[in-house]
Amino acid sequence: MKEENKIKRYRPNVAAIILSSSYPLKCKIFIAKRNDMENIWQFPQGGIDKGENAKNALFRELKEEIGTDDIEIIAEYPKWLSYDFPDKIVQKMHPYNGQIQKYFLVRLKDDTKVNINTKFPEFSAYEFVELKQIFKMINHFKKDIYITVIKYFKEKGYI
């Protein structure tokens, strides 16, 4: 008999919505194309290591993924948000069924350079786009969370 009420395990994770250094004069948002999936664009994100807090993980992950942690935190989404992995990703992320994420809205400091050609590159391309373009580029299982977080930051007057 298959157990239907299995407890799901969620990997602790941080995610960053990165505004360009021209913010608040111009509101351009960083989005990057994953190098391991076909035409998947997303915000930088990554796991929180054991003993690490969310803010430290944020700075570490940005350094690993975009080559810089020279940012200022503008706001933090007040809740942790979770999502389940699609079936094709569950195997790769075993023993986790999904992720629970803390979102941060950050701004690149003046003259900060992004470099996605890091030691272990996760992205093959990136762009700074206007808010309305984000959802033309995002069409995957995280879209609902992106909508929730962006709506919150927009309602609070940050973007």
PDB file of C-alpha atoms in Angstrom:
ATOM      1  CA  MET A   1       0.000   0.000   0.000  1.00  0.00           C
ATOM      2  CA  LYS A   2       1.405   3.378  -1.024  1.00  0.00           C
ATOM      3  CA  GLU A   3       1.679   5.925   1.761  1.00  0.00           C
ATOM      4  CA  GLU A   4      -0.332   8.992   0.728  1.00  0.00           C
ATOM      5  CA  ASN A   5       0.400  11.210   3.714  1.00  0.00           C
ATOM      6  CA  LYS A   6       4.167  11.354   3.442  1.00  0.00           C
ATOM      7  CA  ILE A   7       5.685  14.340   5.179  1.00  0.00           C
ATOM      8  CA  LYS A   8       7.180  16.671   2.612  1.00  0.00           C
ATOM      9  CA  ARG A   9      10.678  18.008   3.135  1.00  0.00           C
ATOM     10  CA  TYR A  10      11.483  21.546   2.052  1.00  0.00           C
ATOM     11  CA  ARG A  11      15.006  22.812   1.496  1.00  0.00           C
ATOM     12  CA  PRO A  12      15.638  26.213   3.153  1.00  0.00           C
ATOM     13  CA  ASN A  13      16.501  28.722   0.465  1.00  0.00           C
ATOM     14  CA  VAL A  14      16.998  32.441  -0.175  1.00  0.00           C
ATOM     15  CA  ALA A  15      16.046  34.341  -3.302  1.00  0.00           C
ATOM     16  CA  ALA A  16      16.923  37.843  -4.499  1.00  0.00           C
ATOM     17  CA  ILE A  17      15.030  40.282  -6.644  1.00  0.00           C
ATOM     18  CA  ILE A  18      17.904  42.497  -7.736  1.00  0.00           C
ATOM     19  CA  LEU A  19      17.350  46.065  -8.848  1.00  0.00           C
ATOM     20  CA  SER A  20      19.980  47.778 -10.981  1.00  0.00           C
ATOM     21  CA  SER A  21      22.182  50.468  -9.480  1.00  0.00           C
ATOM     22  CA  SER A  22      20.051  53.091 -11.287  1.00  0.00           C
ATOM     23  CA  TYR A  23      17.190  52.417  -8.830  1.00  0.00           C
ATOM     24  CA  PRO A  24      15.169  54.415  -7.763  1.00  0.00           C
ATOM     25  CA  LEU A  25      15.535  56.635 -10.861  1.00  0.00           C
ATOM     26  CA  LYS A  26      14.906  53.620 -13.106  1.00  0.00           C
ATOM     27  CA  CYS A  27      13.391  50.340 -11.966  1.00  0.00           C
ATOM     28  CA  LYS A  28      15.189  47.574 -13.865  1.00  0.00           C
ATOM     29  CA  ILE A  29      15.171  44.040 -12.455  1.00  0.00           C
ATOM     30  CA  PHE A  30      17.859  41.391 -12.920  1.00  0.00           C
ATOM     31  CA  ILE A  31      16.750  38.096 -14.438  1.00  0.00           C
ATOM     32  CA  ALA A  32      19.018  35.272 -15.539  1.00  0.00           C
ATOM     33  CA  LYS A  33      18.748  32.280 -17.862  1.00  0.00           C
ATOM     34  CA  ARG A  34      19.622  28.939 -16.261  1.00  0.00           C
ATOM     35  CA  ASN A  35      22.322  26.991 -18.049  1.00  0.00           C
ATOM     36  CA  ASP A  36      20.914  23.566 -17.119  1.00  0.00           C
ATOM     37  CA  MET A  37      17.321  23.962 -18.398  1.00  0.00           C
ATOM     38  CA  GLU A  38      15.882  25.025 -21.710  1.00  0.00           C
ATOM     39  CA  ASN A  39      14.819  28.694 -21.763  1.00  0.00           C
ATOM     40  CA  ILE A  40      14.205  28.996 -17.995  1.00  0.00           C
ATOM     41  CA  TRP A  41      14.717  32.501 -16.607  1.00  0.00           C
ATOM     42  CA  GLN A  42      14.712  33.175 -12.884  1.00  0.00           C
ATOM     43  CA  PHE A  43      15.928  35.300  -9.990  1.00  0.00           C
ATOM     44  CA  PRO A  44      19.131  34.228  -8.223  1.00  0.00           C
ATOM     45  CA  GLN A  45      18.473  31.833  -5.356  1.00  0.00           C
ATOM     46  CA  GLY A  46      20.189  29.154  -3.367  1.00  0.00           C
ATOM     47  CA  GLY A  47      20.201  26.952  -0.319  1.00  0.00           C
ATOM     48  CA  ILE A  48      20.836  28.061   3.215  1.00  0.00           C
ATOM     49  CA  ASP A  49      23.687  26.070   4.736  1.00  0.00           C
ATOM     50  CA  LYS A  50      23.396  24.521   8.177  1.00  0.00           C
ATOM     51  CA  GLY A  51      24.134  27.150  10.828  1.00  0.00           C
ATOM     52  CA  GLU A  52      23.783  30.008   8.319  1.00  0.00           C
ATOM     53  CA  ASN A  53      21.119  32.704   8.589  1.00  0.00           C
ATOM     54  CA  ALA A  54      19.100  33.912   5.592  1.00  0.00           C
ATOM     55  CA  LYS A  55      20.973  37.207   5.143  1.00  0.00           C
ATOM     56  CA  ASN A  56      24.397  35.544   5.206  1.00  0.00           C
ATOM     57  CA  ALA A  57      23.131  32.955   2.712  1.00  0.00           C
ATOM     58  CA  LEU A  58      21.848  35.766   0.486  1.00  0.00           C
ATOM     59  CA  PHE A  59      25.273  37.432   0.296  1.00  0.00           C
ATOM     60  CA  ARG A  60      27.073  34.105  -0.235  1.00  0.00           C
ATOM     61  CA  GLU A  61      24.668  32.955  -2.961  1.00  0.00           C
ATOM     62  CA  LEU A  62      24.895  36.256  -4.840  1.00  0.00           C
ATOM     63  CA  LYS A  63      28.690  36.065  -4.790  1.00  0.00           C
ATOM     64  CA  GLU A  64      28.502  32.458  -6.092  1.00  0.00           C
ATOM     65  CA  GLU A  65      25.869  33.106  -8.769  1.00  0.00           C
ATOM     66  CA  ILE A  66      26.431  36.648 -10.051  1.00  0.00           C
ATOM     67  CA  GLY A  67      30.013  37.246  -8.950  1.00  0.00           C
ATOM     68  CA  THR A  68      29.241  40.029  -6.464  1.00  0.00           C
ATOM     69  CA  ASP A  69      27.626  40.592  -3.111  1.00  0.00           C
ATOM     70  CA  ASP A  70      28.014  44.361  -3.373  1.00  0.00           C
ATOM     71  CA  ILE A  71      24.341  45.053  -2.704  1.00  0.00           C
ATOM     72  CA  GLU A  72      22.129  46.866  -0.287  1.00  0.00           C
ATOM     73  CA  ILE A  73      18.997  45.207   1.077  1.00  0.00           C
ATOM     74  CA  ILE A  74      15.949  47.368   0.450  1.00  0.00           C
ATOM     75  CA  ALA A  75      13.255  45.071   1.850  1.00  0.00           C
ATOM     76  CA  GLU A  76      12.487  41.534   2.907  1.00  0.00           C
ATOM     77  CA  TYR A  77       9.289  39.624   2.183  1.00  0.00           C
ATOM     78  CA  PRO A  78       7.734  39.085   5.638  1.00  0.00           C
ATOM     79  CA  LYS A  79       6.946  35.370   5.263  1.00  0.00           C
ATOM     80  CA  TRP A  80       8.659  32.218   4.086  1.00  0.00           C
ATOM     81  CA  LEU A  81       7.110  30.877   0.865  1.00  0.00           C
ATOM     82  CA  SER A  82       7.217  27.264  -0.233  1.00  0.00           C
ATOM     83  CA  TYR A  83       6.746  25.390  -3.469  1.00  0.00           C
ATOM     84  CA  ASP A  84       6.948  21.784  -4.606  1.00  0.00           C
ATOM     85  CA  PHE A  85       9.401  20.684  -7.254  1.00  0.00           C
ATOM     86  CA  PRO A  86       7.981  19.338 -10.523  1.00  0.00           C
ATOM     87  CA  ASP A  87       8.443  15.564 -10.924  1.00  0.00           C
ATOM     88  CA  LYS A  88      11.427  15.970 -13.261  1.00  0.00           C
ATOM     89  CA  ILE A  89      13.331  17.944 -10.581  1.00  0.00           C
ATOM     90  CA  VAL A  90      12.403  15.886  -7.495  1.00  0.00           C
ATOM     91  CA  GLN A  91      14.959  13.158  -8.335  1.00  0.00           C
ATOM     92  CA  LYS A  92      17.791  15.688  -8.680  1.00  0.00           C
ATOM     93  CA  MET A  93      16.926  17.419  -5.376  1.00  0.00           C
ATOM     94  CA  HIS A  94      16.343  14.273  -3.274  1.00  0.00           C
ATOM     95  CA  PRO A  95      15.571  14.101  -0.316  1.00  0.00           C
ATOM     96  CA  TYR A  96      13.633  17.357  -0.741  1.00  0.00           C
ATOM     97  CA  ASN A  97      10.147  17.703  -2.220  1.00  0.00           C
ATOM     98  CA  GLY A  98      10.447  21.450  -2.670  1.00  0.00           C
ATOM     99  CA  GLN A  99      11.907  24.604  -1.218  1.00  0.00           C
ATOM    100  CA  ILE A 100      10.892  27.095   1.444  1.00  0.00           C
ATOM    101  CA  GLN A 101      12.230  30.506   0.529  1.00  0.00           C
ATOM    102  CA  LYS A 102      12.942  33.889   2.061  1.00  0.00           C
ATOM    103  CA  TYR A 103      12.818  36.667  -0.547  1.00  0.00           C
ATOM    104  CA  PHE A 104      14.858  39.844  -0.458  1.00  0.00           C
ATOM    105  CA  LEU A 105      14.589  42.954  -2.600  1.00  0.00           C
ATOM    106  CA  VAL A 106      18.107  44.291  -3.117  1.00  0.00           C
ATOM    107  CA  ARG A 107      19.844  46.990  -5.126  1.00  0.00           C
ATOM    108  CA  LEU A 108      23.258  46.732  -6.725  1.00  0.00           C
ATOM    109  CA  LYS A 109      25.537  49.414  -5.331  1.00  0.00           C
ATOM    110  CA  ASP A 110      26.859  52.036  -7.747  1.00  0.00           C
ATOM    111  CA  ASP A 111      29.451  50.775 -10.245  1.00  0.00           C
ATOM    112  CA  THR A 112      28.935  47.131  -9.235  1.00  0.00           C
ATOM    113  CA  LYS A 113      29.662  44.673 -12.024  1.00  0.00           C
ATOM    114  CA  VAL A 114      27.752  41.421 -12.484  1.00  0.00           C
ATOM    115  CA  ASN A 115      29.784  38.401 -13.598  1.00  0.00           C
ATOM    116  CA  ILE A 116      27.851  35.178 -14.237  1.00  0.00           C
ATOM    117  CA  ASN A 117      31.043  33.395 -15.340  1.00  0.00           C
ATOM    118  CA  THR A 118      31.694  32.208 -11.800  1.00  0.00           C
ATOM    119  CA  LYS A 119      33.545  29.114 -10.575  1.00  0.00           C
ATOM    120  CA  PHE A 120      30.399  26.990 -10.988  1.00  0.00           C
ATOM    121  CA  PRO A 121      28.201  28.975 -13.418  1.00  0.00           C
ATOM    122  CA  GLU A 122      24.447  28.574 -13.026  1.00  0.00           C
ATOM    123  CA  PHE A 123      23.424  31.097 -15.668  1.00  0.00           C
ATOM    124  CA  SER A 124      24.220  31.458 -19.364  1.00  0.00           C
ATOM    125  CA  ALA A 125      22.774  34.956 -19.825  1.00  0.00           C
ATOM    126  CA  TYR A 126      21.193  37.794 -17.892  1.00  0.00           C
ATOM    127  CA  GLU A 127      19.285  41.001 -18.472  1.00  0.00           C
ATOM    128  CA  PHE A 128      17.970  43.942 -16.509  1.00  0.00           C
ATOM    129  CA  VAL A 129      14.339  44.301 -17.562  1.00  0.00           C
ATOM    130  CA  GLU A 130      11.328  46.400 -16.706  1.00  0.00           C
ATOM    131  CA  LEU A 131       8.803  44.923 -14.300  1.00  0.00           C
ATOM    132  CA  LYS A 132       6.223  44.257 -17.024  1.00  0.00           C
ATOM    133  CA  GLN A 133       8.734  42.098 -18.941  1.00  0.00           C
ATOM    134  CA  ILE A 134       9.375  39.712 -16.039  1.00  0.00           C
ATOM    135  CA  PHE A 135       6.208  37.686 -16.528  1.00  0.00           C
ATOM    136  CA  LYS A 136       6.734  37.429 -20.265  1.00  0.00           C
ATOM    137  CA  MET A 137      10.016  35.670 -19.463  1.00  0.00           C
ATOM    138  CA  ILE A 138       8.903  33.578 -16.472  1.00  0.00           C
ATOM    139  CA  ASN A 139       6.767  30.595 -17.380  1.00  0.00           C
ATOM    140  CA  HIS A 140       7.566  27.901 -14.873  1.00  0.00           C
ATOM    141  CA  PHE A 141       6.499  26.444 -11.561  1.00  0.00           C
ATOM    142  CA  LYS A 142       7.792  29.417  -9.527  1.00  0.00           C
ATOM    143  CA  LYS A 143       5.679  31.984 -11.376  1.00  0.00           C
ATOM    144  CA  ASP A 144       2.971  32.186  -8.675  1.00  0.00           C
ATOM    145  CA  ILE A 145       5.554  32.908  -5.980  1.00  0.00           C
ATOM    146  CA  TYR A 146       7.180  35.564  -8.175  1.00  0.00           C
ATOM    147  CA  ILE A 147       3.775  37.211  -8.661  1.00  0.00           C
ATOM    148  CA  THR A 148       3.103  37.165  -4.896  1.00  0.00           C
ATOM    149  CA  VAL A 149       6.462  38.663  -3.939  1.00  0.00           C
ATOM    150  CA  ILE A 150       6.535  41.309  -6.666  1.00  0.00           C
ATOM    151  CA  LYS A 151       2.949  42.320  -5.864  1.00  0.00           C
ATOM    152  CA  TYR A 152       3.936  42.772  -2.205  1.00  0.00           C
ATOM    153  CA  PHE A 153       7.010  44.908  -3.011  1.00  0.00           C
ATOM    154  CA  LYS A 154       4.962  46.924  -5.501  1.00  0.00           C
ATOM    155  CA  GLU A 155       2.136  47.539  -2.992  1.00  0.00           C
ATOM    156  CA  LYS A 156       4.705  48.661  -0.403  1.00  0.00           C
ATOM    157  CA  GLY A 157       6.006  51.217  -2.924  1.00  0.00           C
ATOM    158  CA  TYR A 158       9.462  49.735  -3.449  1.00  0.00           C
ATOM    159  CA  ILE A 159       9.046  48.924  -7.142  1.00  0.00           C
TER     160      ILE A 159
END
